[in-house]
PDB file of C-alpha atoms in Angstrom:
ATOM      1  CA  UNK A  57      79.040 -32.049 -51.392  1.00  0.00           C
ATOM      2  CA  UNK A  58      81.647 -29.857 -49.732  1.00  0.00           C
ATOM      3  CA  UNK A  59      83.857 -32.055 -47.551  1.00  0.00           C
ATOM      4  CA  UNK A  60      83.862 -31.612 -43.794  1.00  0.00           C
ATOM      5  CA  UNK A  61      86.984 -29.871 -42.523  1.00  0.00           C
ATOM      6  CA  UNK A  62      89.312 -31.898 -40.317  1.00  0.00           C
ATOM      7  CA  UNK A  63      88.826 -29.279 -37.614  1.00  0.00           C
ATOM      8  CA  UNK A  64      86.015 -26.688 -37.697  1.00  0.00           C
ATOM      9  CA  UNK A  65      87.364 -23.172 -38.229  1.00  0.00           C
ATOM     10  CA  UNK A  66      86.202 -20.265 -36.069  1.00  0.00           C
ATOM     11  CA  UNK A  67      84.355 -17.524 -37.900  1.00  0.00           C
ATOM     12  CA  UNK A  68      86.535 -14.550 -38.885  1.00  0.00           C
ATOM     13  CA  UNK A  69      85.099 -11.235 -37.707  1.00  0.00           C
ATOM     14  CA  UNK A  70      86.380  -7.678 -37.937  1.00  0.00           C
ATOM     15  CA  UNK A  71      87.080  -5.935 -34.640  1.00  0.00           C
ATOM     16  CA  UNK A  72      84.547  -3.237 -33.793  1.00  0.00           C
ATOM     17  CA  UNK A  73      87.276  -0.554 -33.663  1.00  0.00           C
ATOM     18  CA  UNK A  74      87.524  -0.799 -37.464  1.00  0.00           C
ATOM     19  CA  UNK A  75      84.000   0.469 -38.012  1.00  0.00           C
ATOM     20  CA  UNK A  76      83.872   3.965 -39.538  1.00  0.00           C
ATOM     21  CA  UNK A  77      87.502   4.993 -38.933  1.00  0.00           C
ATOM     22  CA  UNK A  78      88.258   8.252 -40.736  1.00  0.00           C
ATOM     23  CA  UNK A  79      91.748   8.812 -42.202  1.00  0.00           C
ATOM     24  CA  UNK A  80      92.862  12.253 -43.301  1.00  0.00           C
ATOM     25  CA  UNK A  81      94.825  12.839 -46.528  1.00  0.00           C
ATOM     26  CA  UNK A  82      97.731  14.186 -44.501  1.00  0.00           C
ATOM     27  CA  UNK A  83     100.426  16.666 -45.503  1.00  0.00           C
ATOM     28  CA  UNK A  84     101.751  17.133 -48.998  1.00  0.00           C
ATOM     29  CA  UNK A  85     105.310  16.402 -50.103  1.00  0.00           C
ATOM     30  CA  UNK A  86     106.835  19.566 -48.610  1.00  0.00           C
ATOM     31  CA  UNK A  87     107.574  18.230 -45.113  1.00  0.00           C
ATOM     32  CA  UNK A  88     109.032  15.033 -46.561  1.00  0.00           C
ATOM     33  CA  UNK A  89     111.287  16.943 -48.953  1.00  0.00           C
ATOM     34  CA  UNK A  90     112.566  19.032 -46.050  1.00  0.00           C
ATOM     35  CA  UNK A  91     113.117  15.914 -43.926  1.00  0.00           C
ATOM     36  CA  UNK A  92     114.887  14.184 -46.826  1.00  0.00           C
ATOM     37  CA  UNK A  93     117.188  17.168 -47.432  1.00  0.00           C
ATOM     38  CA  UNK A  94     118.005  17.309 -43.732  1.00  0.00           C
ATOM     39  CA  UNK A  95     118.815  13.598 -43.718  1.00  0.00           C
ATOM     40  CA  UNK A  96     121.117  13.835 -46.745  1.00  0.00           C
ATOM     41  CA  UNK A  97     122.917  16.924 -45.429  1.00  0.00           C
ATOM     42  CA  UNK A  98     123.349  15.462 -41.956  1.00  0.00           C
ATOM     43  CA  UNK A  99     124.764  12.189 -43.307  1.00  0.00           C
ATOM     44  CA  UNK A 100     127.169  14.018 -45.612  1.00  0.00           C
ATOM     45  CA  UNK A 101     128.352  16.475 -42.952  1.00  0.00           C
ATOM     46  CA  UNK A 102     128.871  13.697 -40.418  1.00  0.00           C
ATOM     47  CA  UNK A 103     130.957  11.743 -42.886  1.00  0.00           C
ATOM     48  CA  UNK A 104     132.924  14.903 -43.790  1.00  0.00           C
ATOM     49  CA  UNK A 105     133.792  15.638 -40.168  1.00  0.00           C
ATOM     50  CA  UNK A 106     134.954  12.077 -39.685  1.00  0.00           C
ATOM     51  CA  UNK A 107     137.010  12.278 -42.901  1.00  0.00           C
ATOM     52  CA  UNK A 108     138.806  15.456 -41.839  1.00  0.00           C
ATOM     53  CA  UNK A 109     139.840  13.808 -38.590  1.00  0.00           C
ATOM     54  CA  UNK A 110     141.202  10.738 -40.368  1.00  0.00           C
ATOM     55  CA  UNK A 111     142.868  12.482 -43.267  1.00  0.00           C
ATOM     56  CA  UNK A 112     143.834  10.698 -46.477  1.00  0.00           C
ATOM     57  CA  UNK A 113     142.268  11.081 -49.934  1.00  0.00           C
ATOM     58  CA  UNK A 114     139.737   8.262 -49.461  1.00  0.00           C
ATOM     59  CA  UNK A 115     138.402   9.658 -46.209  1.00  0.00           C
ATOM     60  CA  UNK A 116     138.397  13.257 -47.460  1.00  0.00           C
ATOM     61  CA  UNK A 117     136.625  12.607 -50.771  1.00  0.00           C
ATOM     62  CA  UNK A 118     135.032   9.142 -50.603  1.00  0.00           C
ATOM     63  CA  UNK A 119     133.490   9.005 -47.148  1.00  0.00           C
ATOM     64  CA  UNK A 120     131.350  12.163 -47.529  1.00  0.00           C
ATOM     65  CA  UNK A 121     130.066  10.740 -50.823  1.00  0.00           C
ATOM     66  CA  UNK A 122     129.164   7.429 -49.146  1.00  0.00           C
ATOM     67  CA  UNK A 123     127.454   9.348 -46.347  1.00  0.00           C
ATOM     68  CA  UNK A 124     125.418  11.377 -48.829  1.00  0.00           C
ATOM     69  CA  UNK A 125     124.378   8.238 -50.731  1.00  0.00           C
ATOM     70  CA  UNK A 126     123.357   6.616 -47.468  1.00  0.00           C
ATOM     71  CA  UNK A 127     121.312   9.707 -46.638  1.00  0.00           C
ATOM     72  CA  UNK A 128     119.584   9.531 -50.039  1.00  0.00           C
ATOM     73  CA  UNK A 129     118.645   5.866 -49.441  1.00  0.00           C
ATOM     74  CA  UNK A 130     117.218   6.705 -46.010  1.00  0.00           C
ATOM     75  CA  UNK A 131     115.315   9.665 -47.442  1.00  0.00           C
ATOM     76  CA  UNK A 132     113.857   7.480 -50.202  1.00  0.00           C
ATOM     77  CA  UNK A 133     112.613   4.990 -47.629  1.00  0.00           C
ATOM     78  CA  UNK A 134     110.846   7.841 -45.835  1.00  0.00           C
ATOM     79  CA  UNK A 135     109.305   9.289 -48.993  1.00  0.00           C
ATOM     80  CA  UNK A 136     105.498   9.641 -49.202  1.00  0.00           C
ATOM     81  CA  UNK A 137     104.901   7.160 -52.013  1.00  0.00           C
ATOM     82  CA  UNK A 138     101.301   6.908 -53.137  1.00  0.00           C
ATOM     83  CA  UNK A 139      98.325   9.079 -53.940  1.00  0.00           C
ATOM     84  CA  UNK A 140      97.275  11.275 -51.036  1.00  0.00           C
ATOM     85  CA  UNK A 141      93.545  10.813 -50.350  1.00  0.00           C
ATOM     86  CA  UNK A 142      91.050  10.758 -47.488  1.00  0.00           C
ATOM     87  CA  UNK A 143      89.886   7.250 -46.540  1.00  0.00           C
ATOM     88  CA  UNK A 144      87.335   5.582 -44.345  1.00  0.00           C
ATOM     89  CA  UNK A 145      87.926   2.099 -42.936  1.00  0.00           C
ATOM     90  CA  UNK A 146      84.829  -0.093 -42.755  1.00  0.00           C
ATOM     91  CA  UNK A 147      84.500  -3.751 -41.698  1.00  0.00           C
ATOM     92  CA  UNK A 148      84.319  -4.618 -45.406  1.00  0.00           C
ATOM     93  CA  UNK A 149      87.231  -2.601 -46.781  1.00  0.00           C
ATOM     94  CA  UNK A 150      88.206   1.001 -47.545  1.00  0.00           C
ATOM     95  CA  UNK A 151      86.199   3.848 -49.029  1.00  0.00           C
ATOM     96  CA  UNK A 152      88.489   6.369 -50.702  1.00  0.00           C
ATOM     97  CA  UNK A 153      87.436  10.026 -50.867  1.00  0.00           C
ATOM     98  CA  UNK A 154      84.240   9.297 -48.882  1.00  0.00           C
ATOM     99  CA  UNK A 155      82.992  12.887 -49.159  1.00  0.00           C
ATOM    100  CA  UNK A 156      83.700  13.172 -52.884  1.00  0.00           C
ATOM    101  CA  UNK A 157      83.929  10.736 -55.782  1.00  0.00           C
ATOM    102  CA  UNK A 158      83.911   7.567 -53.726  1.00  0.00           C
ATOM    103  CA  UNK A 159      86.111   4.645 -54.715  1.00  0.00           C
ATOM    104  CA  UNK A 160      85.241   1.411 -52.910  1.00  0.00           C
ATOM    105  CA  UNK A 161      87.968  -1.108 -52.129  1.00  0.00           C
ATOM    106  CA  UNK A 162      86.576  -4.332 -50.688  1.00  0.00           C
ATOM    107  CA  UNK A 163      89.116  -6.610 -48.985  1.00  0.00           C
ATOM    108  CA  UNK A 164      89.547  -8.956 -51.993  1.00  0.00           C
ATOM    109  CA  UNK A 165      90.553  -5.994 -54.185  1.00  0.00           C
ATOM    110  CA  UNK A 166      93.411  -4.936 -51.898  1.00  0.00           C
ATOM    111  CA  UNK A 167      96.781  -6.572 -52.500  1.00  0.00           C
ATOM    112  CA  UNK A 168      98.622  -5.132 -49.493  1.00  0.00           C
ATOM    113  CA  UNK A 169      98.227  -2.742 -46.570  1.00  0.00           C
ATOM    114  CA  UNK A 170     101.199  -1.171 -44.814  1.00  0.00           C
ATOM    115  CA  UNK A 171     101.262   0.867 -41.633  1.00  0.00           C
ATOM    116  CA  UNK A 172     104.333   2.979 -40.908  1.00  0.00           C
ATOM    117  CA  UNK A 173     105.461   5.707 -38.576  1.00  0.00           C
ATOM    118  CA  UNK A 174     107.187   8.233 -40.804  1.00  0.00           C
ATOM    119  CA  UNK A 175     109.471  11.020 -39.639  1.00  0.00           C
ATOM    120  CA  UNK A 176     109.072  14.519 -41.032  1.00  0.00           C
ATOM    121  CA  UNK A 177     110.667  17.870 -40.367  1.00  0.00           C
ATOM    122  CA  UNK A 178     108.020  18.677 -37.728  1.00  0.00           C
ATOM    123  CA  UNK A 179     107.803  15.294 -36.025  1.00  0.00           C
ATOM    124  CA  UNK A 180     106.289  11.978 -37.127  1.00  0.00           C
ATOM    125  CA  UNK A 181     102.939  10.722 -38.405  1.00  0.00           C
ATOM    126  CA  UNK A 182     101.136   7.362 -38.494  1.00  0.00           C
ATOM    127  CA  UNK A 183     100.270   6.412 -42.062  1.00  0.00           C
ATOM    128  CA  UNK A 184      98.450   3.714 -43.976  1.00  0.00           C
ATOM    129  CA  UNK A 185      99.486   2.689 -47.484  1.00  0.00           C
ATOM    130  CA  UNK A 186      96.847   0.724 -49.410  1.00  0.00           C
ATOM    131  CA  UNK A 187      97.991  -1.037 -52.582  1.00  0.00           C
ATOM    132  CA  UNK A 188      95.597  -2.036 -55.369  1.00  0.00           C
ATOM    133  CA  UNK A 189      96.875  -3.454 -58.673  1.00  0.00           C
ATOM    134  CA  UNK A 190     100.201  -1.642 -58.435  1.00  0.00           C
ATOM    135  CA  UNK A 191      98.629   1.658 -57.360  1.00  0.00           C
ATOM    136  CA  UNK A 192      99.237   2.956 -53.838  1.00  0.00           C
ATOM    137  CA  UNK A 193      96.988   5.241 -51.810  1.00  0.00           C
ATOM    138  CA  UNK A 194      98.124   6.862 -48.577  1.00  0.00           C
ATOM    139  CA  UNK A 195      96.513   8.646 -45.664  1.00  0.00           C
ATOM    140  CA  UNK A 196      97.285   9.665 -42.097  1.00  0.00           C
ATOM    141  CA  UNK A 197      95.606   7.496 -39.493  1.00  0.00           C
ATOM    142  CA  UNK A 198      94.814   8.202 -35.835  1.00  0.00           C
ATOM    143  CA  UNK A 199      97.087   6.609 -33.263  1.00  0.00           C
ATOM    144  CA  UNK A 200      95.354   3.361 -32.323  1.00  0.00           C
ATOM    145  CA  UNK A 201      96.756  -0.030 -31.451  1.00  0.00           C
ATOM    146  CA  UNK A 202      93.642  -1.667 -32.922  1.00  0.00           C
ATOM    147  CA  UNK A 203      94.051  -0.463 -36.494  1.00  0.00           C
ATOM    148  CA  UNK A 204      97.750  -1.304 -36.624  1.00  0.00           C
ATOM    149  CA  UNK A 205      96.786  -5.012 -36.737  1.00  0.00           C
ATOM    150  CA  UNK A 206      95.020  -4.494 -40.068  1.00  0.00           C
ATOM    151  CA  UNK A 207      98.035  -5.347 -42.285  1.00  0.00           C
ATOM    152  CA  UNK A 208      98.373  -8.695 -40.499  1.00  0.00           C
ATOM    153  CA  UNK A 209      94.620  -9.376 -40.512  1.00  0.00           C
ATOM    154  CA  UNK A 210      94.150  -8.604 -44.225  1.00  0.00           C
ATOM    155  CA  UNK A 211      94.736 -12.155 -45.605  1.00  0.00           C
ATOM    156  CA  UNK A 212      92.122 -13.566 -43.240  1.00  0.00           C
ATOM    157  CA  UNK A 213      89.635 -10.862 -44.205  1.00  0.00           C
ATOM    158  CA  UNK A 214      90.207 -11.531 -47.900  1.00  0.00           C
ATOM    159  CA  UNK A 215      89.681 -15.270 -47.470  1.00  0.00           C
ATOM    160  CA  UNK A 216      86.503 -14.737 -45.432  1.00  0.00           C
ATOM    161  CA  UNK A 217      85.062 -12.278 -47.966  1.00  0.00           C
ATOM    162  CA  UNK A 218      85.718 -14.698 -50.845  1.00  0.00           C
ATOM    163  CA  UNK A 219      84.499 -17.859 -49.103  1.00  0.00           C
ATOM    164  CA  UNK A 220      81.652 -19.433 -51.137  1.00  0.00           C
ATOM    165  CA  UNK A 221      78.198 -19.057 -49.603  1.00  0.00           C
ATOM    166  CA  UNK A 222      76.386 -22.365 -49.107  1.00  0.00           C
ATOM    167  CA  UNK A 223      72.900 -22.715 -50.559  1.00  0.00           C
ATOM    168  CA  UNK A 224      72.101 -25.738 -48.416  1.00  0.00           C
ATOM    169  CA  UNK A 225      73.192 -26.930 -44.995  1.00  0.00           C
ATOM    170  CA  UNK A 226      75.190 -29.838 -46.398  1.00  0.00           C
ATOM    171  CA  UNK A 227      77.466 -27.692 -48.568  1.00  0.00           C
ATOM    172  CA  UNK A 228      76.411 -29.497 -51.743  1.00  0.00           C
ATOM    173  CA  UNK A 229      75.522 -26.254 -53.551  1.00  0.00           C
ATOM    174  CA  UNK A 230      77.265 -22.916 -53.161  1.00  0.00           C
ATOM    175  CA  UNK A 231      77.981 -19.659 -54.932  1.00  0.00           C
ATOM    176  CA  UNK A 232      81.126 -17.528 -54.963  1.00  0.00           C
ATOM    177  CA  UNK A 233      81.043 -15.253 -51.949  1.00  0.00           C
ATOM    178  CA  UNK A 234      81.500 -12.027 -53.904  1.00  0.00           C
ATOM    179  CA  UNK A 235      78.631 -12.987 -56.266  1.00  0.00           C
ATOM    180  CA  UNK A 236      76.063 -14.167 -53.742  1.00  0.00           C
ATOM    181  CA  UNK A 237      72.640 -12.514 -54.007  1.00  0.00           C
ATOM    182  CA  UNK A 238      69.770 -12.148 -51.581  1.00  0.00           C
ATOM    183  CA  UNK A 239      67.179 -13.459 -54.043  1.00  0.00           C
ATOM    184  CA  UNK A 240      68.998 -16.723 -54.619  1.00  0.00           C
ATOM    185  CA  UNK A 241      69.691 -17.325 -50.933  1.00  0.00           C
ATOM    186  CA  UNK A 242      66.130 -16.461 -49.915  1.00  0.00           C
ATOM    187  CA  UNK A 243      64.714 -18.706 -52.642  1.00  0.00           C
ATOM    188  CA  UNK A 244      66.784 -21.597 -51.328  1.00  0.00           C
ATOM    189  CA  UNK A 245      65.711 -20.946 -47.745  1.00  0.00           C
ATOM    190  CA  UNK A 246      62.032 -20.787 -48.660  1.00  0.00           C
ATOM    191  CA  UNK A 247      62.167 -23.982 -50.713  1.00  0.00           C
ATOM    192  CA  UNK A 248      63.975 -25.695 -47.869  1.00  0.00           C
ATOM    193  CA  UNK A 249      61.219 -24.774 -45.425  1.00  0.00           C
ATOM    194  CA  UNK A 250      58.498 -25.843 -47.857  1.00  0.00           C
ATOM    195  CA  UNK A 251      59.947 -29.210 -48.853  1.00  0.00           C
ATOM    196  CA  UNK A 252      59.766 -32.470 -46.865  1.00  0.00           C
ATOM    197  CA  UNK A 253      63.486 -33.004 -47.459  1.00  0.00           C
ATOM    198  CA  UNK A 254      64.352 -29.556 -46.128  1.00  0.00           C
ATOM    199  CA  UNK A 255      62.123 -29.991 -43.093  1.00  0.00           C
ATOM    200  CA  UNK A 256      63.818 -33.295 -42.358  1.00  0.00           C
ATOM    201  CA  UNK A 257      67.297 -31.703 -42.576  1.00  0.00           C
ATOM    202  CA  UNK A 258      66.170 -29.109 -40.036  1.00  0.00           C
ATOM    203  CA  UNK A 259      64.654 -31.658 -37.678  1.00  0.00           C
ATOM    204  CA  UNK A 260      61.189 -30.145 -38.204  1.00  0.00           C
ATOM    205  CA  UNK A 261      57.845 -31.951 -38.098  1.00  0.00           C
ATOM    206  CA  UNK A 262      56.845 -33.577 -41.382  1.00  0.00           C
ATOM    207  CA  UNK A 263      54.349 -31.798 -43.623  1.00  0.00           C
ATOM    208  CA  UNK A 264      50.675 -32.341 -42.974  1.00  0.00           C
ATOM    209  CA  UNK A 265      48.389 -34.449 -45.101  1.00  0.00           C
ATOM    210  CA  UNK A 266      48.102 -31.635 -47.646  1.00  0.00           C
ATOM    211  CA  UNK A 267      51.872 -31.498 -47.971  1.00  0.00           C
ATOM    212  CA  UNK A 268      52.120 -28.048 -46.417  1.00  0.00           C
ATOM    213  CA  UNK A 269      55.065 -27.626 -44.046  1.00  0.00           C
ATOM    214  CA  UNK A 270      54.204 -26.217 -40.631  1.00  0.00           C
ATOM    215  CA  UNK A 271      57.376 -24.100 -40.238  1.00  0.00           C
ATOM    216  CA  UNK A 272      57.462 -25.198 -36.628  1.00  0.00           C
ATOM    217  CA  UNK A 273      60.995 -25.723 -35.276  1.00  0.00           C
ATOM    218  CA  UNK A 274      61.677 -29.176 -33.916  1.00  0.00           C
ATOM    219  CA  UNK A 275      63.677 -30.106 -30.844  1.00  0.00           C
ATOM    220  CA  UNK A 276      66.905 -30.325 -32.861  1.00  0.00           C
ATOM    221  CA  UNK A 277      66.341 -27.370 -35.214  1.00  0.00           C
ATOM    222  CA  UNK A 278      68.187 -24.770 -33.128  1.00  0.00           C
ATOM    223  CA  UNK A 279      71.121 -27.124 -32.574  1.00  0.00           C
ATOM    224  CA  UNK A 280      71.380 -27.856 -36.312  1.00  0.00           C
ATOM    225  CA  UNK A 281      71.364 -24.161 -37.208  1.00  0.00           C
ATOM    226  CA  UNK A 282      73.767 -23.273 -34.393  1.00  0.00           C
ATOM    227  CA  UNK A 283      76.362 -25.624 -35.839  1.00  0.00           C
ATOM    228  CA  UNK A 284      76.240 -23.752 -39.149  1.00  0.00           C
ATOM    229  CA  UNK A 285      76.384 -20.335 -37.476  1.00  0.00           C
ATOM    230  CA  UNK A 286      79.193 -20.934 -34.986  1.00  0.00           C
ATOM    231  CA  UNK A 287      82.016 -21.532 -37.455  1.00  0.00           C
ATOM    232  CA  UNK A 288      83.059 -23.214 -40.685  1.00  0.00           C
ATOM    233  CA  UNK A 289      82.547 -26.944 -40.790  1.00  0.00           C
ATOM    234  CA  UNK A 290      83.196 -26.997 -44.521  1.00  0.00           C
ATOM    235  CA  UNK A 291      85.046 -24.977 -47.140  1.00  0.00           C
ATOM    236  CA  UNK A 292      81.803 -23.036 -47.728  1.00  0.00           C
ATOM    237  CA  UNK A 293      79.954 -20.657 -45.407  1.00  0.00           C
ATOM    238  CA  UNK A 294      76.626 -22.048 -44.225  1.00  0.00           C
ATOM    239  CA  UNK A 295      76.113 -19.113 -41.852  1.00  0.00           C
ATOM    240  CA  UNK A 296      74.016 -16.787 -44.051  1.00  0.00           C
ATOM    241  CA  UNK A 297      71.515 -19.524 -44.928  1.00  0.00           C
ATOM    242  CA  UNK A 298      71.332 -20.645 -41.294  1.00  0.00           C
ATOM    243  CA  UNK A 299      70.776 -17.042 -40.125  1.00  0.00           C
ATOM    244  CA  UNK A 300      68.016 -16.531 -42.668  1.00  0.00           C
ATOM    245  CA  UNK A 301      66.325 -19.790 -41.649  1.00  0.00           C
ATOM    246  CA  UNK A 302      66.611 -18.866 -37.969  1.00  0.00           C
ATOM    247  CA  UNK A 303      64.917 -15.522 -38.667  1.00  0.00           C
ATOM    248  CA  UNK A 304      62.135 -17.091 -40.733  1.00  0.00           C
ATOM    249  CA  UNK A 305      61.503 -19.695 -38.007  1.00  0.00           C
ATOM    250  CA  UNK A 306      61.735 -17.174 -35.181  1.00  0.00           C
ATOM    251  CA  UNK A 307      64.358 -19.089 -33.196  1.00  0.00           C
ATOM    252  CA  UNK A 308      65.368 -16.257 -30.870  1.00  0.00           C
ATOM    253  CA  UNK A 309      67.685 -18.507 -28.884  1.00  0.00           C
ATOM    254  CA  UNK A 310      70.097 -18.243 -31.821  1.00  0.00           C
ATOM    255  CA  UNK A 311      70.313 -14.432 -31.688  1.00  0.00           C
ATOM    256  CA  UNK A 312      73.786 -14.449 -30.122  1.00  0.00           C
ATOM    257  CA  UNK A 313      75.185 -16.676 -32.881  1.00  0.00           C
ATOM    258  CA  UNK A 314      73.430 -14.669 -35.604  1.00  0.00           C
ATOM    259  CA  UNK A 315      75.002 -11.455 -34.295  1.00  0.00           C
ATOM    260  CA  UNK A 316      78.500 -12.835 -34.946  1.00  0.00           C
ATOM    261  CA  UNK A 317      77.795 -12.602 -38.679  1.00  0.00           C
ATOM    262  CA  UNK A 318      77.253  -8.834 -38.477  1.00  0.00           C
ATOM    263  CA  UNK A 319      80.983  -8.052 -38.412  1.00  0.00           C
ATOM    264  CA  UNK A 320      81.937 -10.539 -41.121  1.00  0.00           C
ATOM    265  CA  UNK A 321      84.512  -9.180 -43.627  1.00  0.00           C
ATOM    266  CA  UNK A 322      81.972 -10.139 -46.314  1.00  0.00           C
ATOM    267  CA  UNK A 323      79.422  -7.341 -46.812  1.00  0.00           C
ATOM    268  CA  UNK A 324      76.837  -9.885 -48.002  1.00  0.00           C
ATOM    269  CA  UNK A 325      77.245 -12.157 -44.974  1.00  0.00           C
ATOM    270  CA  UNK A 326      77.203  -9.132 -42.660  1.00  0.00           C
ATOM    271  CA  UNK A 327      74.044  -7.724 -44.252  1.00  0.00           C
ATOM    272  CA  UNK A 328      72.215 -11.041 -43.942  1.00  0.00           C
ATOM    273  CA  UNK A 329      73.371 -11.334 -40.327  1.00  0.00           C
ATOM    274  CA  UNK A 330      72.148  -7.814 -39.531  1.00  0.00           C
ATOM    275  CA  UNK A 331      68.757  -8.427 -41.152  1.00  0.00           C
ATOM    276  CA  UNK A 332      68.283 -11.780 -39.423  1.00  0.00           C
ATOM    277  CA  UNK A 333      69.253 -10.316 -36.031  1.00  0.00           C
ATOM    278  CA  UNK A 334      66.846  -7.386 -36.432  1.00  0.00           C
ATOM    279  CA  UNK A 335      64.061  -9.733 -37.493  1.00  0.00           C
ATOM    280  CA  UNK A 336      64.717 -11.852 -34.418  1.00  0.00           C
ATOM    281  CA  UNK A 337      64.197  -8.796 -32.243  1.00  0.00           C
ATOM    282  CA  UNK A 338      67.712  -7.528 -31.568  1.00  0.00           C
ATOM    283  CA  UNK A 339      68.024  -3.947 -30.381  1.00  0.00           C
ATOM    284  CA  UNK A 340      68.955  -1.876 -33.473  1.00  0.00           C
ATOM    285  CA  UNK A 341      72.294  -0.820 -31.975  1.00  0.00           C
ATOM    286  CA  UNK A 342      73.419  -4.462 -31.621  1.00  0.00           C
ATOM    287  CA  UNK A 343      73.712  -5.444 -35.292  1.00  0.00           C
ATOM    288  CA  UNK A 344      73.659  -1.922 -36.675  1.00  0.00           C
ATOM    289  CA  UNK A 345      71.679  -0.895 -39.738  1.00  0.00           C
ATOM    290  CA  UNK A 346      71.705  -3.040 -42.859  1.00  0.00           C
ATOM    291  CA  UNK A 347      72.384   0.169 -44.765  1.00  0.00           C
ATOM    292  CA  UNK A 348      75.882   0.293 -43.274  1.00  0.00           C
ATOM    293  CA  UNK A 349      77.075  -2.092 -45.989  1.00  0.00           C
ATOM    294  CA  UNK A 350      76.464   0.569 -48.620  1.00  0.00           C
ATOM    295  CA  UNK A 351      78.410   1.171 -50.849  1.00  0.00           C
ATOM    296  CA  UNK A 352      79.913  -2.358 -50.706  1.00  0.00           C
ATOM    297  CA  UNK A 353      76.710  -3.951 -52.041  1.00  0.00           C
ATOM    298  CA  UNK A 354      74.346  -2.770 -54.817  1.00  0.00           C
ATOM    299  CA  UNK A 355      71.550  -0.607 -53.446  1.00  0.00           C
ATOM    300  CA  UNK A 356      68.777  -2.897 -54.703  1.00  0.00           C
ATOM    301  CA  UNK A 357      70.368  -5.782 -52.783  1.00  0.00           C
ATOM    302  CA  UNK A 358      70.548  -3.718 -49.613  1.00  0.00           C
ATOM    303  CA  UNK A 359      66.904  -2.624 -49.914  1.00  0.00           C
ATOM    304  CA  UNK A 360      65.736  -6.211 -50.446  1.00  0.00           C
ATOM    305  CA  UNK A 361      67.676  -7.357 -47.375  1.00  0.00           C
ATOM    306  CA  UNK A 362      66.180  -4.464 -45.383  1.00  0.00           C
ATOM    307  CA  UNK A 363      62.684  -5.635 -46.326  1.00  0.00           C
ATOM    308  CA  UNK A 364      63.575  -9.103 -45.068  1.00  0.00           C
ATOM    309  CA  UNK A 365      64.668  -7.539 -41.769  1.00  0.00           C
ATOM    310  CA  UNK A 366      61.216  -5.957 -41.479  1.00  0.00           C
ATOM    311  CA  UNK A 367      59.521  -9.338 -41.855  1.00  0.00           C
ATOM    312  CA  UNK A 368      58.728  -9.325 -45.564  1.00  0.00           C
ATOM    313  CA  UNK A 369      59.270 -12.616 -47.326  1.00  0.00           C
ATOM    314  CA  UNK A 370      59.246 -11.398 -50.901  1.00  0.00           C
ATOM    315  CA  UNK A 371      62.371 -12.023 -53.018  1.00  0.00           C
TER     316      UNK A 371
END
């Protein structure tokens, strides 16, 4: 059984401003080369003027050289390192070249994100640099205070996307977050609702004399599920299972808590949250379409989760 955390952790969610943010490839190397040349020349000339005023062989010959070297270092720091490509930021990572040969970078695949304001010959631009296994991609981003927090938020997004998904409400069984599947989670939820032990964990009435569970929420059922939805009580995420159970039981009073899953950095958790919220009767614009998680999840997974949102209980 996964141990209870000393202090429950709040659920990590991606801010709404990071949904469908388009980044342009930006200019080629020409403006940077011009800016670099200007920097080197300006540093060298400045040092030369100072040297002439001071006199002496060191000032005349050495100081301009030092100034030029300093200009080269500054120019290197301003250089457009990385592969220039259009990007789209989603709550679950980056999609490179979204209108062409898409390359999907979920949060766990990204090693570092940097945001910098870079000077060029015609002004300055806001840029993102995304590093993956030693390879850097770059794009120009719109001026927005919200997206500049992304480099700082990345570690939390990675941890949330990788958090194991619980297959019971006690955290005894779980699966790696990036390998969780709808069929396995749904199978666990259905067996939980059909078994006397599962009904007891949910505070539901015991099965009838034929052993068939009633699927009628008890007085404590909503409270039990709310505890799993609100945050992380254990090192595993019980939220997706709780959201699925809430949808299957029709506990609409949990809709607000279920909606918090929709902006999870994990595409699987978000998809389950969206489907559960839609099944509970949320307005479509609240959770957004399940299909939004494409291409971060396999299409067959997305279609199965969509069927669950429509009320189908097939795996």
